N, CA and C of each residue as an Amber inpcrd file, in Angstrom:
protein
   270
 -88.3560000  57.9190000  58.5720000 -88.4910000  57.1500000  57.3610000
 -89.8800000  56.5290000  57.2490000 -90.6150000  56.4550000  58.3370000
 -91.9470000  55.8530000  58.2920000 -92.8740000  56.6680000  57.4060000
 -92.7450000  57.9920000  57.4400000 -93.5870000  58.8360000  56.5980000
 -93.2570000  58.6020000  55.1350000 -91.9630000  58.4420000  54.8220000
 -91.5500000  58.1390000  53.4530000 -92.1190000  56.7930000  53.0160000
 -92.1120000  55.8090000  53.8980000 -92.6920000  54.5010000  53.5940000
 -94.1780000  54.6190000  53.2770000 -94.8830000  55.3980000  54.0640000
 -96.3220000  55.5670000  53.8520000 -96.5830000  56.2580000  52.5200000
 -95.7800000  57.2660000  52.2010000 -95.9580000  57.9730000  50.9340000
 -95.6880000  57.0440000  49.7540000 -94.6140000  56.2530000  49.8220000
 -94.3150000  55.3150000  48.7430000 -95.3870000  54.2320000  48.6420000
 -95.9060000  53.7780000  49.7620000 -96.9330000  52.7390000  49.7510000
 -98.1920000  53.2430000  49.0690000 -98.5060000  54.5090000  49.2660000
 -99.6950000  55.0720000  48.6480000 -99.5050000  55.2400000  47.1440000
 -98.2870000  55.6000000  46.7220000 -98.0110000  55.8260000  45.3030000
 -97.8050000  54.5000000  44.5700000 -96.9940000  53.6150000  45.1470000
 -96.6930000  52.3240000  44.5340000 -97.6460000  51.2820000  45.1140000
 -98.5780000  50.8330000  44.3400000 -99.6640000  49.9930000  44.8470000
 -99.2410000  48.5540000  45.1490000 -98.2700000  48.0010000  44.4170000
 -97.9300000  46.5970000  44.6380000 -96.6800000  46.4570000  45.5000000
 -96.5780000  45.3480000  46.1810000 -95.4140000  45.0620000  47.0180000
 -94.1680000  44.8900000  46.1670000 -94.3140000  44.3090000  44.9930000
 -93.1750000  44.0940000  44.0980000 -92.5410000  45.4240000  43.6740000
 -93.3400000  46.4040000  43.2870000 -92.7800000  47.6940000  42.8780000
 -92.1900000  48.4340000  44.0700000 -92.7880000  48.2980000  45.2350000
 -92.2380000  48.9180000  46.4390000 -90.8790000  48.3180000  46.7830000
 -90.7350000  46.9960000  46.6420000 -89.4650000  46.3220000  46.9050000
 -88.4030000  46.7600000  45.8980000 -88.7790000  46.9230000  44.6220000
 -87.8230000  47.3450000  43.5960000 -87.2960000  48.7470000  43.8800000
 -88.1620000  49.6510000  44.2780000 -87.7250000  51.0060000  44.6120000
 -86.8430000  50.9820000  45.8520000 -87.1950000  50.1670000  46.8290000
 -86.3970000  50.0620000  48.0510000 -84.9900000  49.5620000  47.7920000
 -84.8380000  48.6330000  46.8670000 -83.5080000  48.1040000  46.5570000
 -82.6270000  49.1520000  45.8790000 -83.2350000  50.0780000  45.1350000
 -82.4480000  51.1360000  44.4990000 -81.9300000  52.1370000  45.5210000
 -82.5390000  52.2050000  46.6770000 -82.1680000  53.2010000  47.6680000
 -81.0060000  52.7770000  48.5530000 -80.4800000  51.5610000  48.4160000
 -79.4520000  51.0790000  49.3270000 -78.0860000  50.8960000  48.6690000
 -77.8290000  51.5170000  47.5320000 -76.5270000  51.4340000  46.8780000
 -75.5750000  52.4080000  47.5710000 -74.4000000  51.9510000  48.0220000
 -73.4410000  52.8730000  48.6490000 -72.9430000  53.9160000  47.6440000
 -73.0360000  55.1780000  48.0020000 -72.6570000  56.2420000  47.0790000
 -71.1520000  56.3220000  46.8590000 -70.3650000  55.7030000  47.7270000
 -68.9190000  55.7020000  47.5390000 -68.5120000  54.8990000  46.3140000
 -69.3560000  53.9910000  45.8800000 -69.0590000  53.1340000  44.7320000
 -69.5760000  53.7090000  43.4230000 -70.1850000  54.8530000  43.4600000
 -70.7810000  55.4400000  42.2630000 -69.9970000  56.6730000  41.8350000
 -70.3320000  57.1900000  40.6680000 -69.7020000  58.4000000  40.1690000
 -70.3430000  59.6460000  40.7530000 -69.8380000  60.7850000  40.3260000
 -70.3190000  62.0650000  40.8570000 -71.7800000  62.3230000  40.4870000
 -72.1680000  61.9570000  39.2750000 -73.5450000  62.1960000  38.8410000
 -74.5310000  61.3690000  39.6600000 -74.2360000  60.0800000  39.8110000
 -75.1380000  59.2210000  40.5800000 -75.1270000  59.5990000  42.0540000
 -73.9900000  60.0730000  42.5390000 -73.9190000  60.5280000  43.9270000
 -74.8160000  61.7470000  44.1400000 -74.8100000  62.6540000  43.1660000
 -75.6820000  63.8320000  43.2660000 -77.1520000  63.4260000  43.2300000
 -77.4800000  62.4550000  42.3810000 -78.8540000  61.9580000  42.3230000
 -79.2050000  61.2390000  43.6240000 -78.2480000  60.4930000  44.1610000
 -78.4780000  59.7720000  45.4110000 -78.7620000  60.6880000  46.5820000
 -78.2060000  61.9000000  46.5350000 -78.4460000  62.8430000  47.6260000
 -79.8370000  63.4800000  47.5660000 -80.6500000  63.0420000  46.6190000
 -82.0550000  63.4310000  46.6360000 -82.8410000  62.5870000  47.6360000
 -82.2350000  61.5220000  48.1390000 -82.8490000  60.6460000  49.1320000
 -82.3700000  61.0180000  50.5370000 -83.2470000  60.9750000  51.5210000
 -82.8490000  61.3100000  52.8920000 -81.7910000  60.3730000  53.4680000
 -81.7830000  59.1320000  53.0340000 -80.8140000  58.1760000  53.5830000
 -79.3790000  58.5720000  53.2710000 -79.1480000  59.2380000  52.1480000
 -77.7950000  59.6890000  51.8080000 -77.3160000  60.7450000  52.8030000
 -78.2090000  61.6400000  53.1910000 -77.8250000  62.6760000  54.1540000
 -77.6130000  62.0920000  55.5430000 -78.4110000  61.0880000  55.9000000
 -78.2140000  60.4260000  57.1920000 -76.8610000  59.7250000  57.2280000
 -76.5130000  59.0450000  56.1580000 -75.2200000  58.3570000  56.1030000
 -74.0670000  59.3520000  56.1230000 -74.2260000  60.5020000  55.4690000
 -73.1850000  61.5380000  55.5320000 -72.9540000  61.9790000  56.9690000
 -74.0330000  62.1910000  57.7020000 -73.8970000  62.5950000  59.0990000
 -73.2330000  61.5310000  59.9490000 -73.6520000  60.2800000  59.7750000
 -73.0290000  59.1760000  60.5220000 -71.5520000  59.0590000  60.1960000
 -71.2290000  59.1190000  58.9140000 -69.8330000  58.9630000  58.5020000
 -68.9710000  60.1320000  58.9580000 -69.5300000  61.3290000  58.9920000
 -68.7490000  62.4780000  59.4590000 -68.2710000  62.2810000  60.8900000
 -69.0840000  61.6930000  61.7210000 -68.7030000  61.4950000  63.1190000
 -67.9630000  60.1830000  63.3250000 -68.5170000  59.0880000  62.8270000
 -67.9640000  57.7700000  63.1390000 -66.7270000  57.4480000  62.3090000
 -66.7880000  57.6300000  61.0070000 -65.6850000  57.2260000  60.1280000
 -64.6220000  58.3070000  60.0280000 -65.0470000  59.5350000  59.7740000
 -64.0900000  60.6220000  59.5570000 -63.6070000  61.2610000  60.8500000
 -64.2720000  61.0030000  61.9560000 -63.8560000  61.5350000  63.2420000
 -64.0210000  63.0390000  63.3830000 -64.9740000  63.6180000  62.6710000
 -65.2040000  65.0590000  62.7480000 -66.0370000  65.3940000  63.9820000
 -66.1190000  66.6660000  64.2790000 -66.8750000  67.1010000  65.4570000
 -68.3690000  67.1560000  65.1380000 -69.1360000  67.5090000  66.1430000
 -70.5890000  67.6130000  65.9960000 -70.9670000  68.7310000  65.0170000
 -70.0800000  69.6720000  64.7970000 -70.3450000  70.7630000  63.8560000
 -70.5590000  70.2490000  62.4320000 -69.9400000  69.1190000  62.0950000
 -70.0520000  68.5680000  60.7430000 -71.3950000  67.8880000  60.5020000
 -72.2350000  67.8140000  61.5040000 -73.5130000  67.1120000  61.3760000
 -74.6770000  68.0740000  61.1680000 -74.4780000  69.3440000  61.4020000
 -75.6050000  70.2810000  61.3460000 -76.2540000  70.3450000  59.9680000
 -75.4700000  70.3460000  58.8920000 -76.0650000  70.4010000  57.5600000
 -76.9060000  69.1550000  57.2630000 -76.3610000  67.9260000  57.4530000
 -77.2190000  66.7600000  57.2140000 -78.4620000  66.7190000  58.1030000
 -78.3400000  67.1190000  59.3570000 -79.5020000  67.1190000  60.2540000
 -80.5440000  68.1250000  59.7770000 -80.1120000  69.2980000  59.3670000
 -81.0460000  70.3020000  58.8590000 -81.7820000  69.8340000  57.6180000
 -81.0530000  69.2050000  56.7120000 -81.6810000  68.6980000  55.4940000
 -82.6470000  67.5620000  55.8220000 -82.2840000  66.7030000  56.7720000
 -83.1930000  65.6280000  57.1830000 -84.4670000  66.1810000  57.8170000
 -84.3480000  67.2620000  58.5700000 -85.5420000  67.8870000  59.1500000
 -86.4450000  68.4720000  58.0660000 -85.8370000  69.0320000  57.0150000
 -86.6320000  69.5310000  55.8870000 -87.3570000  68.3880000  55.1790000
 -86.6570000  67.2750000  54.9770000 -87.3030000  66.0990000  54.3880000
 -88.4560000  65.6220000  55.2610000 -88.2490000  65.5670000  56.5660000
 -89.2970000  65.1080000  57.4780000 -90.5270000  66.0050000  57.3800000
 -90.3190000  67.3120000  57.3480000 -91.4410000  68.2430000  57.2420000
 -92.1590000  68.0860000  55.9020000 -91.3900000  67.9200000  54.8300000
 -91.9970000  67.7750000  53.5050000 -92.8060000  66.4820000  53.4020000
 -92.2470000  65.3760000  53.8630000 -92.9700000  64.1070000  53.7790000
 -94.1500000  64.0590000  54.7450000 -94.0390000  64.7200000  55.8760000
 -95.1750000  64.8040000  56.7890000 -96.3090000  65.5800000  56.1290000
 -95.9760000  66.7030000  55.5020000 -96.9900000  67.4820000  54.7950000
 -97.6320000  66.6950000  53.6630000 -96.8190000  65.9330000  52.9280000
 -97.3410000  65.1020000  51.8500000 -98.2740000  64.0190000  52.3870000
 -97.8930000  63.3880000  53.4770000 -98.7250000  62.3310000  54.0650000
-100.0410000  62.8970000  54.5920000 -99.9940000  64.0390000  55.2510000
-101.2240000  64.6610000  55.7650000-102.1350000  65.0370000  54.6110000
-101.5600000  65.5920000  53.5490000-102.3490000  65.9890000  52.3870000
-103.0000000  64.7770000  51.7270000-102.2400000  63.6750000  51.5780000
-102.7640000  62.4800000  50.9130000-103.8440000  61.7930000  51.7550000
-103.6580000  61.7170000  53.0640000-104.6040000  60.9950000  53.9000000
-105.7940000  61.8430000  54.3190000-105.7510000  63.1180000  54.0610000
-106.8900000  63.9730000  54.3760000-108.0860000  63.6140000  53.4990000
-107.8230000  63.1400000  52.2890000-108.8990000  62.8550000  51.3390000
-109.3210000  61.3940000  51.3400000-108.7650000  60.5740000  52.2250000
-109.1660000  59.1540000  52.2920000-110.3250000  58.9560000  53.2390000
């Protein structure tokens, strides 16, 4: 998540706007509808929570975590590439 923080910090110049975006990212998807849940899964934190809940809350095996872990690795690679690209020109 540190790479995501760095990317947002570079895009959102003020602390106030960064805080506003951060507050939107912490709404539990269980309390939202299907549309907002689908939009929420554009954030890496939704996939991390799915993985945690699959094991801790739902009691599923480690097999249920591979999809969220794979998607989180894709997010990590994408945000790392974005951060390297942005800081190369500074």
